[in-house]
Coordinates of N, CA and C in Angstrom, one line a residue:
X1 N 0.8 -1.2 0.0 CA 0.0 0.0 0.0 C 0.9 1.3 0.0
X2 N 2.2 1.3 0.9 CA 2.6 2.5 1.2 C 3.2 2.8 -0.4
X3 N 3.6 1.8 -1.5 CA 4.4 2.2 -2.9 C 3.5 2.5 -3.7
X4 N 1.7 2.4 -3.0 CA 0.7 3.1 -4.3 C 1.2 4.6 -3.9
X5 N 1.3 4.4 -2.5 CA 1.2 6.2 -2.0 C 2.1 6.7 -2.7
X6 N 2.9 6.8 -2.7 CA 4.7 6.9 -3.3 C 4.6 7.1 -4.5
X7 N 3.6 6.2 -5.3 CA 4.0 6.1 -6.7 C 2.4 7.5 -7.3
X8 N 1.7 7.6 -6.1 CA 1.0 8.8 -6.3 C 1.4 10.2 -6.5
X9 N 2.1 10.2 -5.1 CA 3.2 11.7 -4.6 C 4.1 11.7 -5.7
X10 N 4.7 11.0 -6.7 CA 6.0 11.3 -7.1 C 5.8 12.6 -7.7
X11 N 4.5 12.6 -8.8 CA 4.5 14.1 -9.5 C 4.2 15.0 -8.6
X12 N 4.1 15.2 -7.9 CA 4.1 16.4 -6.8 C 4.9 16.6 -5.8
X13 N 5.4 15.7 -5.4 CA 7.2 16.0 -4.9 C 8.4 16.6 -5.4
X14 N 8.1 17.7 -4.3 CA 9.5 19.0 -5.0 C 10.7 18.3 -4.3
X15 N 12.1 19.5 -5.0 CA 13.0 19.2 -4.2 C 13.2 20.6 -3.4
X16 N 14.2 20.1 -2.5 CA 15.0 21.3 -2.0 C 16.0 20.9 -1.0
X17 N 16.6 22.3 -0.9 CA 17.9 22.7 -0.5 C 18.0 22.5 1.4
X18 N 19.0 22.0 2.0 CA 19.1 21.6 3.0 C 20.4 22.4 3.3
X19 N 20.4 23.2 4.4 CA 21.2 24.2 4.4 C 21.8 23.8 6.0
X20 N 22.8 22.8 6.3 CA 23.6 22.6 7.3 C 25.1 23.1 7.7
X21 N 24.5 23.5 8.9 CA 25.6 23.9 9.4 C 27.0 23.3 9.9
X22 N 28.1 23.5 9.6 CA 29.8 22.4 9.8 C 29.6 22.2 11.2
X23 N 30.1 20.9 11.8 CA 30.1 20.4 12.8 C 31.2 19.8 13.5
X24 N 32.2 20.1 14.7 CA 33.1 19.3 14.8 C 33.2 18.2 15.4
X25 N 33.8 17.4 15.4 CA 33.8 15.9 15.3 C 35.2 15.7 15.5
X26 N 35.6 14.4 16.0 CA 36.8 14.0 16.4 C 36.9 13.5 14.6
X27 N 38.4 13.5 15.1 CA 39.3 13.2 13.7 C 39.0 11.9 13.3
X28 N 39.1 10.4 14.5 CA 38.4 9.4 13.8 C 37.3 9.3 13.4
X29 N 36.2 9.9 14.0 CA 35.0 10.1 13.1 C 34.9 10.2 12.1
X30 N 35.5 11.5 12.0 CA 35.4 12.1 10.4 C 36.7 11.0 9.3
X31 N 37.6 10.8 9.7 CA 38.2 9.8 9.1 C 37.5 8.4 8.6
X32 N 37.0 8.0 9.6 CA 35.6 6.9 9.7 C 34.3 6.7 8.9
X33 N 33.8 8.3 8.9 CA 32.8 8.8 8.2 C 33.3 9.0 6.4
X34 N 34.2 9.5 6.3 CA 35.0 9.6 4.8 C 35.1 8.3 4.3
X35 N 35.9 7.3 4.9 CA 36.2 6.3 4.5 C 34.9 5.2 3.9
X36 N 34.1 5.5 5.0 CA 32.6 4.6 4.8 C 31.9 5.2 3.6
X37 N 32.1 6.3 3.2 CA 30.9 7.2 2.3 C 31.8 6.7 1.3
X38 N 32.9 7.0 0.9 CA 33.7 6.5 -0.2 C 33.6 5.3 -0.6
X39 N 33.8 3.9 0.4 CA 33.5 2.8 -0.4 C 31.6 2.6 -0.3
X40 N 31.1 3.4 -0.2 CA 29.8 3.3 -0.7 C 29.5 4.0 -1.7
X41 N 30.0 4.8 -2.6 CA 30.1 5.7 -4.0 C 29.5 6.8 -3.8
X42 N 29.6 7.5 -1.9 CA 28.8 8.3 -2.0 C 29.9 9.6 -1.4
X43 N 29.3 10.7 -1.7 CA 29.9 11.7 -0.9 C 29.5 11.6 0.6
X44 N 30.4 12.5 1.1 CA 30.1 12.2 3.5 C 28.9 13.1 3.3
X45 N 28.8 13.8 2.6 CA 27.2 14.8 2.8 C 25.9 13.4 2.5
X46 N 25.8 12.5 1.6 CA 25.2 12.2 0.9 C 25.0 10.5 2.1
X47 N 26.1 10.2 2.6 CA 26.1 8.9 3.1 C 25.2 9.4 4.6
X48 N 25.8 10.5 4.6 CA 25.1 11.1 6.4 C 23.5 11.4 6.3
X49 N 22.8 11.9 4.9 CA 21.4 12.1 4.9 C 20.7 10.6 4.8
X50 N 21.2 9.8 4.2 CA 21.1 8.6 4.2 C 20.8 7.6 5.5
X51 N 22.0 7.9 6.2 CA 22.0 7.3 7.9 C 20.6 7.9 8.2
X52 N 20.6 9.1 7.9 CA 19.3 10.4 8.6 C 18.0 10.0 8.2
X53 N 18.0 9.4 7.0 CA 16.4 8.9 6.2 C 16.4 7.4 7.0
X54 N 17.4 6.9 7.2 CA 17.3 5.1 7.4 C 16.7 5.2 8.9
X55 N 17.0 6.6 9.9 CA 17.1 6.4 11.2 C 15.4 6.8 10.9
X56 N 15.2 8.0 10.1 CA 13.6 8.7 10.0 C 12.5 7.4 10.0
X57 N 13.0 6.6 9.0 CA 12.4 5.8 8.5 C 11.7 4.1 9.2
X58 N 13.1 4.2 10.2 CA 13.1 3.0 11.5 C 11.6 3.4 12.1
X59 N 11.9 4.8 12.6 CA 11.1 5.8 13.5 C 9.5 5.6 13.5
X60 N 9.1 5.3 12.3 CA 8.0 5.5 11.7 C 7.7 6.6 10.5
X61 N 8.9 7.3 10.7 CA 8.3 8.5 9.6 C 8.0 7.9 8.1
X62 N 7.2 8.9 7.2 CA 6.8 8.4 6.3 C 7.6 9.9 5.5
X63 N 8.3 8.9 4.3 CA 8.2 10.4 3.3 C 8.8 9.5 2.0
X64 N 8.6 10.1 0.9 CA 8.6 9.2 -0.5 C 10.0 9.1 -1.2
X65 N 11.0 9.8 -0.2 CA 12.5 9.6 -0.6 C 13.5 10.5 -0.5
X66 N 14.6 10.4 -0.4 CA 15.2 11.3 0.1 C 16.3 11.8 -0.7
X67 N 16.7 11.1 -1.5 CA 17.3 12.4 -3.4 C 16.4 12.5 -4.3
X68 N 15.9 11.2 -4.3 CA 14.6 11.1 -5.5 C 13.6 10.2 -5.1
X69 N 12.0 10.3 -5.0 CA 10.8 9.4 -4.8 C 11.3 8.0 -5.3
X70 N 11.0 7.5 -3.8 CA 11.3 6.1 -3.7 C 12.3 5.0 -3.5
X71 N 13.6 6.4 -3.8 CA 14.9 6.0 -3.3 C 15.3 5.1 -2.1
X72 N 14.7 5.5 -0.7 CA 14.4 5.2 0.7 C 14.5 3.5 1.0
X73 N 13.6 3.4 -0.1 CA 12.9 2.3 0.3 C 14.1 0.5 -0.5
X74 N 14.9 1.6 -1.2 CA 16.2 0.4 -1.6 C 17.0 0.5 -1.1
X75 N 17.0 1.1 0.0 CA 18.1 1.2 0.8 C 17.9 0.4 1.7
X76 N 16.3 0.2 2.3 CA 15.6 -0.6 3.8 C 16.1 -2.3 3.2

């Protein structure tokens, strides 16, 4: 049921801009965090909204993807 919903919203799902602020972090982290986003083919911005949708998405939240409608749900 939730991929009729999904496959309803896609034409009407905008995008937009996510405007985060730098954060510091110990050096293995961020060493940690680079390393992981790289062998996943992604950028550290891109691997961290990712963790952010997987954690939303544990949660209960509902939303139809998080670069592009439907993305979300190939990641689960």
């Amino acid at each position: 049921m939730r991929g009729d919903v999904v496959a309803k919203t896609d034409m009407r799902e905008t995008k937009g801009f996510l405007m985060l602020q730098g954060a510091k972090v110990t050096s293995s982290f961020r060493d940690n965090l680079f390393d992981a986003a790289n062998r996943a083919g992604m950028t550290p911005n891109e691997f961290v909204l990712q963790a952010a949708a997987e954690k939303l998405a544990a949660s209960g939240r509902h939303f139809s993807g998080l670069f592009n409608p439907g993305d979300i749900e190939a990641a689960n």
